[in-house]
Amino acid sequence: MGAFLTEYGSLLWAGTLETLYMTLVSAFFAYVLGLPMGVVLTITKPGGIAPAPRFNAVFGWVVNILRSLPFIILMFFIIPFTRALVGTSIGATAALVPLTISAAPFIARMVEQSLEEIDHGVLEAAQCMGATKWQIVTRVLLVESVPSLLRGLSISLITILGYTAITGSVGAGGLGNIAFRYGYQRYQTTVMYATVVLLILLVCIIQIFFDRLARRADKRNK
C-alpha cells in the first residue's frame, strides 16, 4: 500500500482535484443556465403565474431535445464550438463546455420538478397580497423549494461527476483519464480500482453533505 501511494499518490490527488474542478465549475455554469430555464418552464405552464402555453410547449421541446443527446456524442459534436470558446478541445477547462451544455437542460427539469412541489395555496396567497411575478419567483418559489433544490443539486453534481469520467477518456484529465490511461491502456488494475474507490467516496461525500443541508433547510424539521 505504501509503495502504491508513493508511486501514484500525487497522480491520484491531482486527478481528484481536476475532477472536482470540472464538476464544481461546470455545475455552477450549468445552474446559471438551467435555473432560469426551470423557472421559465414552471411559470409559463397553463395555470402558472405567467401562462404561455405555446411558448412553454416549444421551449419544453428544446429542453427535451438537448436532454436526449448522449453526452459522448454531444462532446464530439460541439468540439468546434469548444475550440472557438476556450481555444482548445483538450484538457479540463475544455471539458467544462460540453459538461455545462449537457447538464443545463437536465438541471432545468430538476428545478421545474422542485418548483412544482410547492403548494399552489402559497402562490395564491402571495398573489392576493399583491406580490409581483418577480417577487413570487424570488421570494416564494425559489425560497420555499430550497430543500428540494438542494437535493436536486446533489443529483446534478453526481451526474456531472459521472460525465467527467467520460471526458477523461478523450484527454480531459481527472480520475477518468487516469483510469483510462493506466487502468485500461496499461493494464494496471490497481490504479483502476483506486480511481473507482475515489469516485465512490466523492459521490458519498456529495450525497451526505447535501442531504444534511436539505434537512436543515426543511422547515418541517424545525
Coordinates of C-alpha atoms in Angstrom, one line a residue:
M1 CA 0.0 0.0 0.0
G2 CA 2.8 2.4 0.9
A3 CA 4.7 1.7 -2.3
F4 CA 1.5 2.3 -4.3
L5 CA 0.8 5.6 -2.7
T6 CA 4.4 6.7 -3.1
E7 CA 4.2 5.9 -6.8
Y8 CA 0.7 7.0 -7.7
G9 CA -0.5 9.1 -4.7
S10 CA 0.4 12.5 -6.3
L11 CA -1.1 11.4 -9.6
L12 CA -4.4 10.4 -8.0
W13 CA -4.5 13.6 -5.9
A14 CA -4.0 15.7 -9.0
G15 CA -6.7 13.7 -10.8
T16 CA -9.1 14.2 -7.9
L17 CA -8.6 17.9 -7.9
E18 CA -9.1 18.1 -11.7
T19 CA -12.3 16.1 -11.3
L20 CA -13.6 18.4 -8.6
Y21 CA -12.7 21.4 -10.7
M22 CA -14.6 20.1 -13.7
T23 CA -17.6 19.0 -11.6
L24 CA -18.0 22.2 -9.5
V25 CA -17.2 24.8 -12.2
S26 CA -19.4 23.2 -14.8
A27 CA -22.2 22.7 -12.2
F28 CA -22.0 26.5 -11.4
F29 CA -22.4 27.5 -15.1
A30 CA -25.0 24.8 -15.7
Y31 CA -27.1 26.3 -12.9
V32 CA -26.6 29.8 -14.3
L33 CA -28.3 28.5 -17.4
G34 CA -30.5 25.7 -16.0
L35 CA -32.1 27.5 -13.1
P36 CA -33.7 30.3 -15.2
M37 CA -34.8 27.7 -17.7
G38 CA -36.5 25.7 -15.0
V39 CA -38.2 28.8 -13.7
V40 CA -39.5 29.7 -17.1
L41 CA -40.8 26.2 -17.7
T42 CA -42.7 26.4 -14.5
I43 CA -44.3 29.8 -14.7
T44 CA -45.3 29.6 -18.3
K45 CA -47.3 26.4 -17.9
P46 CA -51.1 26.5 -18.1
G47 CA -52.1 27.6 -14.6
G48 CA -48.7 29.2 -13.9
I49 CA -48.2 32.8 -12.8
A50 CA -47.3 33.8 -16.4
P51 CA -49.1 31.2 -18.6
A52 CA -47.8 31.0 -22.2
P53 CA -48.8 27.5 -23.4
R54 CA -47.4 27.8 -26.9
F55 CA -44.1 29.2 -25.7
N56 CA -43.9 26.6 -23.0
A57 CA -44.5 23.7 -25.4
V58 CA -41.8 24.9 -27.8
F59 CA -39.3 25.7 -25.1
G60 CA -40.1 22.3 -23.4
W61 CA -39.3 20.6 -26.7
V62 CA -36.0 22.4 -27.0
V63 CA -35.0 21.3 -23.5
N64 CA -36.1 17.7 -24.2
I65 CA -34.0 17.6 -27.4
L66 CA -30.9 18.9 -25.6
R67 CA -31.5 16.3 -22.8
S68 CA -31.9 13.5 -25.3
L69 CA -28.4 13.9 -26.8
P70 CA -26.0 11.3 -25.3
F71 CA -23.2 13.1 -23.6
I72 CA -20.3 11.5 -25.5
I73 CA -22.0 12.4 -28.9
L74 CA -22.6 15.9 -27.7
M75 CA -19.0 16.2 -26.6
F76 CA -17.7 15.4 -30.1
F77 CA -20.4 17.3 -31.9
I78 CA -19.5 20.7 -30.2
I79 CA -15.7 20.3 -30.5
P80 CA -15.5 23.3 -33.0
F81 CA -17.6 25.4 -30.6
T82 CA -15.5 24.3 -27.6
R83 CA -12.3 25.2 -29.5
A84 CA -13.6 28.6 -30.5
L85 CA -14.7 29.3 -27.0
V86 CA -11.7 28.3 -24.9
G87 CA -9.0 27.9 -27.6
T88 CA -8.7 24.1 -27.2
S89 CA -10.7 20.9 -27.2
I90 CA -8.4 19.0 -24.8
G91 CA -8.0 19.5 -21.1
A92 CA -10.1 20.1 -18.0
T93 CA -11.1 23.6 -19.0
A94 CA -12.2 22.5 -22.4
A95 CA -14.4 19.8 -20.8
L96 CA -16.4 22.5 -19.0
V97 CA -18.2 23.4 -22.2
P98 CA -19.8 20.1 -23.0
L99 CA -20.4 19.4 -19.3
T100 CA -22.2 22.7 -18.9
I101 CA -24.3 22.3 -22.1
S102 CA -25.2 18.7 -21.3
A103 CA -26.1 19.4 -17.6
A104 CA -28.1 22.6 -18.1
P105 CA -31.3 21.1 -19.6
F106 CA -31.1 18.3 -17.0
I107 CA -30.9 20.9 -14.2
A108 CA -33.8 22.8 -15.8
R109 CA -36.1 19.8 -15.4
M110 CA -34.8 19.2 -11.9
V111 CA -35.6 22.8 -11.0
E112 CA -39.0 22.6 -12.6
Q113 CA -39.8 19.5 -10.6
S114 CA -38.7 21.2 -7.4
L115 CA -40.8 24.3 -8.0
E116 CA -43.9 22.2 -8.9
E117 CA -43.8 20.7 -5.4
I118 CA -44.8 24.0 -3.8
D119 CA -48.4 24.2 -2.6
H120 CA -50.5 26.3 -5.0
G121 CA -52.2 27.8 -2.0
V122 CA -49.0 29.6 -1.1
L123 CA -48.8 31.1 -4.6
E124 CA -52.4 32.2 -4.4
A125 CA -51.8 33.8 -1.0
A126 CA -48.8 35.8 -2.4
Q127 CA -50.9 36.9 -5.4
C128 CA -53.7 38.0 -3.1
M129 CA -51.3 40.1 -1.1
G130 CA -50.3 42.0 -4.3
A131 CA -46.9 40.3 -4.9
T132 CA -45.4 40.9 -8.3
K133 CA -44.4 37.9 -10.5
W134 CA -40.8 38.7 -9.8
Q135 CA -41.4 38.7 -6.1
I136 CA -43.3 35.4 -6.3
V137 CA -40.4 33.8 -8.2
T138 CA -37.6 35.1 -5.9
R139 CA -39.4 35.2 -2.5
V140 CA -41.8 32.3 -2.8
L141 CA -41.0 29.8 -5.5
L142 CA -37.2 29.7 -5.0
V143 CA -37.3 30.2 -1.2
E144 CA -39.9 27.6 -0.5
S145 CA -38.3 25.0 -2.7
V146 CA -34.7 25.3 -1.2
P147 CA -34.7 21.8 0.4
S148 CA -35.8 20.1 -2.9
L149 CA -33.4 22.3 -4.9
L150 CA -30.5 21.2 -2.6
R151 CA -31.4 17.5 -3.2
G152 CA -31.6 18.2 -6.9
L153 CA -28.2 19.9 -6.7
S154 CA -26.7 16.7 -5.2
I155 CA -28.1 14.6 -8.0
S156 CA -26.8 17.1 -10.6
L157 CA -23.3 17.1 -9.1
I158 CA -23.2 13.3 -9.0
T159 CA -24.4 13.2 -12.6
I160 CA -21.8 15.7 -13.8
L161 CA -19.1 13.8 -11.8
G162 CA -20.0 10.7 -13.8
Y163 CA -19.7 12.7 -17.1
T164 CA -16.2 13.8 -16.1
A165 CA -15.1 10.2 -16.2
I166 CA -16.2 10.1 -19.8
T167 CA -14.4 13.3 -20.7
G168 CA -11.3 11.7 -19.2
S169 CA -11.2 9.1 -22.0
V170 CA -10.6 11.8 -24.5
G171 CA -7.9 13.7 -22.7
A172 CA -9.8 16.0 -20.4
G173 CA -7.9 14.9 -17.3
G174 CA -9.2 13.9 -13.9
L175 CA -9.8 10.5 -12.5
G176 CA -11.4 9.2 -15.7
N177 CA -8.3 10.0 -17.6
I178 CA -6.1 8.2 -15.1
A179 CA -8.4 5.1 -15.2
F180 CA -8.3 5.1 -19.0
R181 CA -4.5 5.7 -19.4
Y182 CA -3.3 3.5 -16.5
G183 CA -6.1 1.1 -15.8
Y184 CA -7.2 0.3 -19.4
Q185 CA -4.3 1.1 -21.7
R186 CA -1.5 -0.1 -19.4
Y187 CA -3.5 -2.9 -17.6
Q188 CA -2.7 -1.5 -14.2
T189 CA -5.8 -2.7 -12.4
T190 CA -4.8 -1.4 -9.0
V191 CA -4.9 2.2 -10.4
M192 CA -8.3 1.5 -11.9
Y193 CA -9.6 0.2 -8.6
A194 CA -8.1 3.3 -6.8
T195 CA -9.9 5.7 -9.2
V196 CA -13.2 3.8 -8.7
V197 CA -12.8 4.0 -4.9
L198 CA -12.1 7.7 -5.1
L199 CA -15.1 8.3 -7.3
I200 CA -17.4 6.4 -4.9
L201 CA -16.0 8.4 -2.0
L202 CA -16.7 11.7 -3.8
V203 CA -20.3 10.6 -4.6
C204 CA -20.9 9.6 -0.9
I205 CA -19.5 12.9 0.4
I206 CA -21.6 14.9 -2.0
Q207 CA -24.8 12.9 -1.2
I208 CA -24.3 13.1 2.6
F209 CA -23.3 16.8 2.6
F210 CA -26.4 18.0 0.6
D211 CA -28.8 15.6 2.4
R212 CA -27.8 17.3 5.6
L213 CA -28.1 20.7 4.1
A214 CA -31.6 19.9 2.8
R215 CA -32.7 18.6 6.2
R216 CA -31.5 21.7 7.9
A217 CA -33.3 23.9 5.3
D218 CA -36.6 22.0 5.5
K219 CA -39.0 23.9 7.7
R220 CA -40.8 20.8 8.6
N221 CA -37.7 19.7 10.6
K222 CA -37.7 22.8 12.7

